[in-house]
Amino acid sequence: MFNFEEELKKLPREPGVYIMRDDKNVILYVGKAVNLHNRVRSYFRENIGRGPMIDKMVSLIARFEYIVTDSELEALVLENNLIKENSPKYNTLLKDDKTYPYIKVTVGEEYPRIVFSRTMKKDKSKYFGPYTSAAAVKDTIELLNKLYTLRTCNRSLPRDIGAERPCLNYHIKQCLAPCQGYISKEQYREQVAQALEFLNGKYDMILSDLENKMKAAAGELDFEAAAGYRDLYNSVKQVSQKQKITDSVGEDKDIIALYQDEREAVVQVFFVRDGKMIGREHYYMTNVSSDSKPEILENFVKQFYAGTPFIPRELMLQYEIGDRELIEKWLSGRKGGRVYVRVPKMGAKEKLVELAAQNAKHVLEQDRERLKREEGRTIGAVREIASLLGLGQIDRMEAFDISNSNGFENVGSMVVFEKGKPKPSDYRKFRIRTVSGPDDYACMREVLTRRFLHGMEESKELEEKELGREFGSFTKFPDLLMMDGGRGQVNIALAVLDELKITIPVCGMVKDDNHRTRGLYFNNVELPIDTRSEGFKLITRVQDEAHRFAIEYHRSLRSKAQVKSVLDDIPGVGPARRKALMRHFKSIEEIKAASAEQLAELPEINSRAAEEIYRFFRKKDQEP
């Protein structure tokens, strides 16, 4: 039993991070403190006016933990990591977890390529971005490769020069085939240098060059080439015109402002790179009802810039934030250069921040109706189900299904829905170990037993470590267990839970004679449900998803087993030769069509084995 009075006395007067957990060991809140002793104790004092959300959170705290750090800066970094990893219910959270596309030029290679990247690494490559549109990045890369006839393959050059024939791009004149040595390294890198000029925004020389080539081709009556240069000219011109100048200084900065209603806030970010606005993006922040606008903005800055690889030189904010100097120090360390966090008060910069705020307001108002519909499909549907079953709040639902073909390769599926939405990262597959033959009840018993035993073991390990992350989808138990079937499947689940001394409500998703969902079986009663309601539609989605996931897994195992059984019937063919055959010939049909001489060309297949394989398939063709 956690003794609050004793544990509060032990709190050190040092910087660190504290973690609040409920009676199920779920993390409710993560915070940082300059002085852990003072900060954590403040939650357990009578504190009028701290807000209903914080009061509710404090009422749910069953235990707390803390990590002492060397500095407040280290606490800030650790706090961000724990929030990102655990998404605590009472932290203000950045709802969107987007990664930004970059254009990567692999200048560290002897024959560089221009590629799409979602990460910015400390390597020898040059990165351009981040950009807000992946489609625009791909279009730009395609344009550059076409414009400068650069390679798009992954061949290791110069090692593989001449090793294989040139690809289609060479034949359609979209690559100069450095893989064949048709262009020198110096000439190729000159092409790359021109592409880098383009990415740096120097379009005038390129436009002039394309215009001259277009006119020269037209003068020689080569109208096909002229049309090609014309299209490239128009593409470059379009790209160059998309760059909106916002600052003549030419610096990198992000302009950040928000708009808040009673439940959510939208943060709008304008991305300025090299003095040009390359795009904008908006982000939703949840759990904001008890936070002021400066607090929301501070939480956004900490969570967003903990995850993005690019840090601009300046952040222009709508409001002053509490940890400004600490955040500047943290961002400067991440960037490897000075970063400024400023709040413009007048002039053009202030107007840009105001424009970002107006955009945030527009987004939230525009999305309000869409969000309302989405909430009806998800959270609203979960509330309907909870009301029908007479349960309290339901957050996590798990559904299970069994799939087999006459008892062959019995498998089970576990799908997870949280707040009415599927959570594929927590889906799990089970290959049945103890049941042979078509016995769905026995299979379900094994699946559920393994699922909950695994969760109990992980929870025990978590308690022994005292502090750690949620280990995975097994640690967190559902608020409702949904079985694909009626009384029988429900009773199996209740029996397993009773044996393990776990209390979780269980309902069955009952189907009619036409295999359509008709209602829920709960507490020995079948409950009808309005088929037009959002709750009914959610039940159908859950049932269909569990069924789909189980069938796909079963199909994949069945396919592998069938391939294996054919080759395993051939004398002299073991796992190594089977793998070599499938790697080289790709399919059973290709192996069957191969001659003995072709089979013997593989290093793993000697002439005797080749003859056995060849005769095996000819003999099978002659069988009645």
XYZ file of C-alpha atoms in Angstrom:
624
model
C 0.000 0.000 0.000
C 1.416 3.387 -1.024
C 1.877 5.651 2.024
C 1.466 9.221 0.756
C 2.499 10.866 4.021
C 5.761 8.939 4.235
C 6.587 9.260 0.509
C 5.985 13.026 0.518
C 8.529 13.376 3.324
C 11.158 11.590 1.215
C 10.910 14.007 -1.742
C 14.289 15.649 -2.456
C 14.689 19.408 -2.892
C 16.291 18.900 -6.300
C 15.222 19.293 -9.940
C 13.549 16.342 -11.606
C 10.450 14.785 -13.136
C 7.439 13.394 -11.287
C 4.936 10.800 -12.533
C 1.403 10.385 -11.176
C -0.230 6.949 -11.575
C -3.744 5.619 -10.900
C -4.742 2.353 -9.201
C -4.229 0.454 -12.493
C -0.660 1.760 -12.762
C -1.611 3.951 -15.742
C 0.287 7.251 -15.952
C -2.086 10.170 -15.361
C 0.343 13.074 -15.499
C 4.026 13.847 -16.040
C 5.565 17.108 -14.864
C 8.957 18.689 -14.198
C 10.070 20.693 -11.200
C 12.983 22.853 -10.094
C 12.276 21.555 -6.590
C 10.529 18.173 -6.462
C 9.758 18.511 -2.746
C 7.770 21.709 -3.149
C 6.120 20.925 -6.475
C 4.788 17.431 -5.734
C 3.580 18.341 -2.229
C 1.575 21.224 -3.706
C -0.814 18.729 -5.365
C -1.876 17.294 -2.015
C -2.638 20.553 -0.217
C -6.049 22.211 -0.112
C -5.810 24.420 -3.157
C -8.875 26.476 -4.003
C -9.098 27.611 -7.597
C -6.681 25.152 -9.205
C -9.421 23.921 -11.539
C -11.799 20.944 -11.734
C -9.569 18.945 -14.095
C -6.582 19.052 -11.715
C -8.867 18.230 -8.759
C -10.205 15.228 -10.678
C -6.679 14.083 -11.526
C -5.522 14.369 -7.895
C -8.508 12.287 -6.755
C -7.349 9.459 -9.041
C -3.684 9.384 -7.938
C -2.846 6.064 -6.288
C 0.934 6.561 -6.223
C 3.620 8.874 -7.544
C 7.223 8.427 -8.625
C 10.052 10.789 -9.411
C 13.400 10.935 -11.187
C 16.065 13.318 -9.927
C 18.029 15.107 -12.662
C 21.207 17.176 -12.639
C 19.494 20.296 -13.943
C 16.157 21.822 -14.869
C 17.164 21.522 -18.533
C 17.670 17.774 -18.156
C 14.256 17.588 -16.441
C 12.667 19.413 -19.384
C 14.075 16.885 -21.876
C 13.026 13.897 -19.746
C 9.529 15.347 -19.242
C 9.095 15.694 -23.018
C 10.246 12.131 -23.637
C 7.897 10.652 -21.034
C 4.913 12.674 -22.285
C 5.571 11.633 -25.888
C 5.998 7.983 -24.930
C 3.003 7.643 -22.596
C 0.461 10.344 -23.689
C -0.821 10.879 -20.121
C -4.518 11.673 -19.852
C -4.099 14.938 -17.912
C -1.178 16.449 -19.792
C -1.914 18.999 -22.498
C -1.018 16.954 -25.562
C 0.008 17.704 -29.099
C -2.656 15.713 -30.964
C -0.888 15.497 -34.351
C 2.342 13.516 -34.506
C 3.588 14.505 -37.950
C 6.986 13.974 -39.438
C 8.084 16.425 -42.072
C 9.453 15.561 -45.488
C 12.904 16.712 -46.562
C 14.749 16.677 -49.849
C 18.016 14.846 -49.266
C 21.004 15.157 -51.615
C 23.528 12.410 -50.907
C 26.618 14.529 -51.619
C 28.698 12.079 -49.569
C 28.355 9.543 -52.403
C 30.614 9.753 -55.457
C 27.517 9.801 -57.679
C 24.936 11.620 -55.517
C 21.180 11.049 -55.626
C 18.239 13.268 -54.717
C 15.854 11.361 -52.444
C 12.826 11.805 -50.207
C 13.488 11.633 -46.451
C 11.391 11.887 -43.294
C 14.426 12.214 -41.022
C 17.332 14.617 -40.904
C 20.470 12.768 -39.841
C 23.952 13.980 -39.066
C 25.579 12.483 -42.149
C 27.388 13.854 -45.188
C 24.162 14.590 -47.069
C 22.592 18.014 -47.664
C 18.998 18.480 -46.497
C 16.431 20.960 -47.753
C 13.219 21.615 -45.834
C 11.275 20.694 -43.856
C 8.319 21.014 -46.215
C 4.661 20.665 -45.311
C 3.557 18.699 -48.371
C 5.001 15.274 -49.144
C 3.398 15.424 -52.606
C 5.174 18.705 -53.390
C 8.505 17.238 -52.273
C 8.041 14.177 -54.506
C 7.076 16.389 -57.456
C 10.171 18.531 -56.919
C 12.458 15.480 -56.732
C 10.912 14.077 -59.908
C 11.406 17.435 -61.648
C 15.064 17.672 -60.563
C 15.870 14.123 -61.647
C 14.235 14.780 -65.013
C 15.804 18.221 -65.402
C 19.358 17.123 -64.572
C 19.086 13.458 -65.679
C 20.303 12.120 -62.333
C 20.253 8.505 -61.232
C 17.418 7.209 -59.041
C 18.768 3.687 -58.412
C 20.391 2.344 -55.222
C 23.419 0.817 -56.953
C 26.719 1.269 -55.166
C 28.851 3.345 -57.527
C 31.621 3.222 -58.659
C 31.840 -0.372 -57.334
C 28.963 -1.664 -59.505
C 29.807 0.223 -62.723
C 29.177 -2.165 -65.629
C 27.850 -4.942 -63.384
C 24.320 -4.771 -64.816
C 22.608 -3.364 -67.860
C 21.349 0.245 -67.758
C 17.764 0.622 -66.582
C 14.778 2.017 -68.465
C 15.540 5.596 -67.357
C 18.646 5.600 -69.552
C 16.721 4.429 -72.599
C 14.042 7.117 -72.189
C 16.788 9.731 -71.690
C 16.030 10.452 -68.025
C 19.385 9.224 -66.710
C 22.960 9.588 -68.017
C 23.806 6.016 -66.865
C 26.759 6.582 -64.541
C 26.264 2.870 -63.753
C 27.805 2.159 -67.186
C 30.498 4.831 -67.024
C 28.781 6.820 -69.805
C 29.382 10.057 -67.860
C 32.452 10.947 -65.817
C 32.240 11.604 -62.102
C 33.186 15.253 -62.663
C 30.471 15.781 -65.289
C 27.883 14.057 -63.132
C 28.712 16.148 -60.081
C 28.366 19.286 -62.216
C 24.766 18.225 -62.864
C 24.277 17.724 -59.119
C 25.738 21.184 -58.431
C 23.116 22.739 -60.709
C 20.378 20.852 -58.864
C 21.718 22.249 -55.570
C 21.548 25.765 -57.055
C 17.904 25.099 -57.843
C 17.187 23.909 -54.292
C 18.875 27.015 -52.931
C 16.297 29.097 -54.821
C 18.455 30.324 -57.711
C 16.054 29.858 -60.597
C 17.009 32.672 -63.010
C 19.995 30.899 -64.596
C 18.006 27.664 -64.931
C 15.042 29.404 -66.555
C 17.345 31.227 -68.961
C 19.143 27.989 -69.878
C 15.860 26.128 -70.489
C 14.487 28.975 -72.594
C 17.620 28.990 -74.786
C 17.437 25.189 -75.240
C 13.751 25.391 -76.109
C 14.393 28.042 -78.783
C 17.405 26.174 -80.193
C 15.400 22.921 -80.477
C 12.535 24.773 -82.170
C 15.013 26.403 -84.561
C 16.266 22.937 -85.541
C 12.638 21.813 -86.046
C 13.007 19.314 -83.175
C 9.571 20.141 -81.815
C 9.401 17.130 -79.494
C 12.542 18.262 -77.646
C 11.302 21.870 -77.681
C 8.029 20.780 -76.069
C 9.972 18.892 -73.400
C 12.061 21.980 -72.575
C 8.893 24.077 -72.541
C 7.254 21.764 -69.978
C 10.349 21.850 -67.785
C 10.479 25.646 -68.086
C 6.846 25.926 -66.939
C 7.450 23.529 -64.038
C 10.461 25.493 -62.773
C 8.567 28.755 -63.131
C 5.646 27.350 -61.133
C 7.937 26.152 -58.339
C 9.727 29.506 -58.181
C 6.464 31.441 -58.006
C 5.244 29.376 -55.041
C 7.922 30.961 -52.854
C 6.347 33.870 -51.012
C 8.850 36.397 -49.661
C 8.179 37.253 -46.037
C 11.476 38.656 -44.817
C 14.358 40.214 -46.689
C 16.900 39.068 -44.086
C 16.711 35.485 -45.332
C 16.624 33.690 -41.967
C 14.869 30.513 -40.828
C 12.014 31.102 -38.411
C 8.704 29.618 -37.296
C 5.761 31.924 -36.561
C 3.443 30.364 -33.957
C 0.014 31.443 -32.701
C -3.131 29.735 -31.388
C -6.869 29.970 -30.989
C -8.656 28.233 -28.099
C -12.208 27.212 -27.286
C -13.548 25.465 -24.183
C -12.242 22.000 -25.176
C -9.416 22.274 -27.721
C -6.875 24.644 -29.110
C -5.461 24.919 -32.606
C -1.867 26.068 -33.023
C -0.948 27.515 -36.415
C 2.694 27.479 -37.561
C 4.083 29.420 -40.538
C 7.387 27.919 -41.713
C 9.859 30.484 -43.068
C 13.069 29.173 -44.583
C 15.762 31.415 -46.020
C 13.348 34.349 -45.765
C 10.618 32.567 -47.742
C 7.408 31.085 -46.394
C 7.471 27.505 -47.623
C 4.171 26.498 -46.033
C 1.996 26.370 -42.957
C 0.502 23.672 -40.765
C -1.980 23.496 -37.909
C -1.963 21.244 -34.841
C -4.615 20.345 -32.301
C -3.888 20.474 -28.574
C -6.161 18.479 -26.241
C -6.817 18.653 -22.464
C -6.573 22.448 -22.556
C -9.561 23.481 -20.415
C -7.500 24.276 -17.315
C -4.530 25.856 -19.130
C -4.008 29.483 -20.104
C -3.027 30.369 -23.675
C 0.645 30.963 -22.744
C 0.717 27.533 -21.033
C -0.765 25.848 -24.112
C 1.789 27.596 -26.319
C 4.634 26.523 -24.026
C 3.451 22.904 -24.043
C 3.233 22.974 -27.835
C 6.760 24.364 -28.257
C 8.240 21.742 -25.924
C 6.434 18.774 -27.479
C 6.713 19.848 -31.108
C 10.403 20.740 -31.118
C 11.282 17.616 -29.130
C 10.184 15.611 -32.177
C 11.141 17.660 -35.248
C 14.691 17.282 -36.588
C 14.951 20.883 -37.819
C 15.179 23.798 -35.377
C 14.936 27.322 -36.904
C 17.042 30.211 -35.644
C 14.016 32.069 -34.301
C 10.563 31.283 -32.910
C 8.094 34.169 -33.079
C 5.343 33.536 -30.525
C 1.968 35.078 -29.826
C 2.492 35.134 -26.030
C 5.345 35.183 -23.538
C 5.953 31.700 -22.136
C 7.091 30.824 -18.645
C 10.235 28.799 -19.402
C 11.454 31.005 -22.268
C 15.137 31.167 -21.253
C 15.270 27.449 -20.425
C 13.588 26.565 -23.730
C 16.004 28.820 -25.643
C 18.914 26.993 -24.006
C 17.387 23.576 -24.802
C 16.649 24.457 -28.445
C 20.110 25.998 -28.906
C 21.627 22.738 -27.676
C 19.499 20.701 -30.100
C 20.305 22.969 -33.027
C 23.980 23.400 -32.220
C 23.635 27.198 -32.545
C 21.848 30.115 -30.900
C 18.037 29.998 -31.017
C 15.859 32.983 -30.055
C 12.291 32.848 -28.725
C 10.619 36.221 -29.197
C 7.193 37.869 -28.933
C 6.968 40.706 -31.499
C 5.007 43.731 -30.264
C 4.726 45.865 -33.388
C 5.443 46.107 -37.099
C 5.445 43.437 -39.810
C 6.465 40.594 -37.487
C 3.581 41.303 -35.116
C 1.199 41.288 -38.087
C 2.510 37.859 -39.160
C 1.800 36.465 -35.679
C -1.679 38.011 -35.820
C -2.221 36.412 -39.234
C -1.233 33.018 -37.816
C -3.750 33.498 -34.973
C -6.490 34.363 -37.465
C -5.673 31.208 -39.434
C -5.855 29.129 -36.245
C -9.299 30.561 -35.460
C -10.475 29.844 -39.005
C -9.266 26.221 -38.818
C -10.974 25.553 -35.492
C -14.272 27.104 -36.564
C -14.163 25.306 -39.909
C -13.386 21.963 -38.295
C -15.868 22.260 -35.434
C -18.690 20.571 -37.330
C -16.372 17.900 -38.728
C -14.990 17.216 -35.250
C -18.522 16.964 -33.897
C -19.386 14.328 -36.518
C -16.141 12.464 -35.860
C -16.784 12.503 -32.120
C -20.253 11.073 -32.742
C -18.729 8.175 -34.708
C -16.110 7.438 -32.038
C -16.491 8.743 -28.482
C -20.251 9.242 -28.898
C -20.628 5.661 -30.166
C -18.638 4.343 -27.176
C -20.932 6.261 -24.827
C -23.960 4.644 -26.498
C -22.472 1.180 -25.936
C -21.611 1.985 -22.306
C -25.155 3.252 -21.713
C -26.700 0.156 -23.327
C -24.598 -2.107 -21.079
C -25.082 0.043 -17.981
C -21.333 0.622 -17.593
C -19.369 3.706 -16.644
C -16.717 5.257 -18.881
C -15.258 2.963 -21.549
C -11.928 3.968 -23.027
C -10.331 0.772 -24.328
C -12.173 -2.112 -25.995
C -10.555 -5.382 -27.112
C -12.126 -7.873 -29.502
C -10.987 -11.414 -30.306
C -11.673 -13.848 -33.143
C -10.529 -17.324 -34.225
C -9.779 -18.428 -37.798
C -8.953 -21.868 -39.268
C -9.709 -24.191 -42.174
C -11.101 -27.427 -40.737
C -8.686 -27.122 -37.844
C -5.666 -26.389 -40.045
C -3.395 -23.634 -38.661
C -5.685 -22.381 -35.872
C -4.981 -18.693 -35.209
C -6.448 -15.968 -33.035
C -6.621 -12.194 -33.412
C -6.793 -9.375 -30.892
C -7.822 -5.911 -32.078
C -7.930 -2.801 -29.924
C -10.150 0.266 -30.136
C -9.451 3.292 -27.943
C -11.973 6.125 -27.734
C -13.841 4.481 -30.580
C -10.866 4.383 -32.962
C -8.756 1.377 -33.969
C -5.254 1.274 -32.481
C -3.321 -1.013 -34.884
C -0.061 -0.689 -32.911
C -1.727 -2.725 -30.132
C -3.162 -5.454 -32.387
C -1.744 -8.912 -31.686
C -1.757 -12.301 -33.466
C -1.801 -15.705 -31.776
C -0.750 -18.983 -33.338
C -2.637 -21.672 -31.427
C -0.256 -24.087 -29.675
C -2.424 -26.483 -27.647
C -5.420 -27.203 -29.898
C -5.539 -29.415 -32.964
C -8.714 -29.608 -34.979
C -11.617 -27.180 -35.324
C -12.401 -26.301 -31.686
C -13.047 -22.538 -31.538
C -13.892 -22.539 -27.821
C -10.637 -24.229 -26.838
C -8.707 -21.904 -29.159
C -10.356 -18.859 -27.608
C -9.550 -20.112 -24.106
C -5.867 -20.400 -25.053
C -5.765 -16.953 -26.688
C -7.401 -15.155 -23.755
C -5.298 -17.005 -21.177
C -2.081 -16.103 -22.972
C -3.159 -12.497 -23.468
C -3.992 -11.819 -19.790
C -1.156 -13.883 -18.293
C 1.276 -11.920 -20.454
C -0.270 -8.671 -19.245
C -0.043 -9.708 -15.596
C 3.616 -10.691 -15.998
C 4.461 -7.363 -17.637
C 2.619 -5.425 -14.924
C 4.522 -7.306 -12.230
C 7.812 -6.521 -13.948
C 6.782 -2.874 -14.188
C 6.045 -2.744 -10.445
C 9.402 -4.336 -9.630
C 11.194 -1.714 -11.699
C 9.086 0.940 -9.908
C 9.345 3.288 -12.878
C 9.114 2.665 -16.568
C 6.980 2.973 -19.606
C 3.899 0.960 -20.428
C 5.506 -2.181 -21.861
C 3.015 -2.784 -24.615
C -0.525 -3.627 -25.569
C -0.738 -6.472 -23.025
C -0.018 -4.379 -19.913
C -3.075 -2.171 -20.325
C -6.258 -4.156 -19.685
C -9.488 -3.283 -21.519
C -12.541 -1.607 -20.004
C -14.710 -3.928 -22.123
C -14.013 -7.305 -23.721
C -15.965 -7.941 -26.945
C -16.271 -11.531 -28.147
C -17.166 -12.498 -31.713
C -20.159 -14.646 -30.809
C -22.877 -15.153 -28.243
C -23.277 -17.059 -24.970
C -20.587 -19.695 -25.635
C -17.731 -17.309 -26.374
C -18.760 -14.978 -23.531
C -18.770 -17.860 -21.039
C -15.292 -18.938 -22.170
C -13.999 -15.398 -21.581
C -15.681 -15.119 -18.159
C -14.206 -18.482 -17.129
C -10.676 -17.388 -18.082
C -11.029 -14.061 -16.259
C -12.421 -15.847 -13.182
C -9.495 -18.292 -13.122
C -7.033 -15.371 -13.302
C -9.042 -13.314 -10.747
C -9.521 -10.418 -13.179
C -12.724 -8.378 -13.335
C -13.559 -7.038 -16.798
C -17.048 -6.722 -18.355
C -17.549 -9.137 -21.280
C -20.141 -8.912 -24.032
C -20.764 -10.965 -27.151
C -21.375 -9.474 -30.595
C -24.301 -11.612 -31.762
C -25.073 -12.227 -35.449
C -28.319 -13.307 -37.110
C -28.803 -16.206 -39.558
C -27.501 -14.034 -42.399
C -24.254 -13.411 -40.463
C -25.171 -9.778 -39.741
C -24.666 -8.197 -36.330
C -28.000 -7.906 -34.521
C -27.145 -7.036 -30.895
C -25.015 -7.589 -27.794
C -25.109 -10.499 -25.351
C -24.361 -9.232 -21.829
C -25.097 -10.596 -18.335
C -27.027 -13.556 -19.817
C -29.339 -11.272 -21.795
C -29.312 -10.399 -25.477
C -29.702 -6.630 -25.790
C -31.199 -5.336 -29.048
C -29.646 -2.192 -30.488
C -30.845 0.369 -33.018
C -29.150 -0.601 -36.280
C -29.115 3.050 -37.359
C -27.205 4.228 -34.278
C -23.509 5.112 -34.168
C -23.039 2.564 -31.375
C -24.290 -0.247 -33.624
C -22.020 0.914 -36.468
C -19.015 0.884 -34.113
C -19.832 -2.657 -32.934
C -19.953 -3.757 -36.583
C -16.597 -2.095 -37.306
C -15.004 -3.793 -34.292
C -16.392 -7.194 -35.281
C -15.343 -6.814 -38.929
C -11.852 -5.694 -37.936
C -11.287 -8.656 -35.605
C -12.509 -11.002 -38.345
C -10.356 -9.379 -41.044
C -7.205 -9.442 -38.906
C -7.646 -13.136 -38.019
C -8.362 -14.184 -41.626
C -5.350 -12.286 -43.018
C -3.023 -13.943 -40.506
C -4.473 -17.379 -41.186
C -4.201 -16.860 -44.939
C -0.514 -15.890 -44.664
C 0.320 -18.979 -42.588
C -1.650 -21.246 -44.889
C 0.156 -19.873 -47.937
C 3.579 -20.425 -46.347
C 2.646 -23.939 -45.300
C 1.479 -24.830 -48.798
C 4.753 -23.634 -50.355
C 6.713 -25.544 -47.782
C 4.770 -28.795 -48.228
C 5.389 -29.002 -51.988
C 9.161 -28.562 -51.753
C 9.498 -30.714 -48.633
C 8.169 -33.697 -50.559
C 11.256 -33.639 -52.812
C 14.046 -35.993 -51.659
C 17.250 -34.136 -50.841
C 15.620 -30.704 -50.480
C 15.951 -29.311 -46.965
C 15.466 -25.806 -45.518
C 18.666 -24.343 -47.077
C 17.909 -25.613 -50.591
C 14.237 -24.664 -50.297
C 15.221 -21.112 -49.361
C 17.746 -20.920 -52.227
C 15.155 -22.139 -54.753
C 12.499 -19.638 -53.656
C 14.986 -16.778 -53.542
C 16.183 -17.463 -57.095
C 12.995 -18.586 -58.877
C 10.439 -16.523 -56.891
C 7.578 -19.052 -57.305
C 6.796 -22.769 -57.454
C 5.721 -22.385 -61.094
C 9.168 -21.048 -62.065
C 10.902 -23.928 -60.268
C 8.609 -26.375 -62.031
C 9.403 -24.840 -65.451
C 13.192 -24.877 -64.920
C 15.434 -27.476 -66.586
C 17.818 -29.654 -64.572
C 20.743 -27.605 -65.930
C 19.132 -24.331 -64.766
C 18.491 -25.788 -61.333
C 22.103 -26.966 -61.051
C 23.353 -23.421 -61.648
C 22.487 -22.571 -58.036
C 25.493 -23.028 -55.704
C 23.299 -24.835 -53.152
C 21.917 -27.364 -55.710
C 24.227 -30.118 -56.960
C 23.501 -32.102 -60.130
C 21.922 -34.995 -58.238
C 19.534 -32.712 -56.339
C 18.718 -30.854 -59.571
C 17.745 -34.154 -61.228
C 15.550 -35.090 -58.237
C 13.714 -31.739 -58.371
C 13.272 -31.942 -62.153
C 11.935 -35.538 -62.029
C 9.655 -34.741 -59.066
C 7.648 -32.133 -60.955
C 7.512 -34.198 -64.177
C 6.267 -37.181 -62.180
C 3.552 -35.031 -60.503
C 2.334 -33.884 -63.928
C 1.846 -37.532 -64.948
C -0.165 -38.411 -61.845
C -3.904 -38.972 -62.481
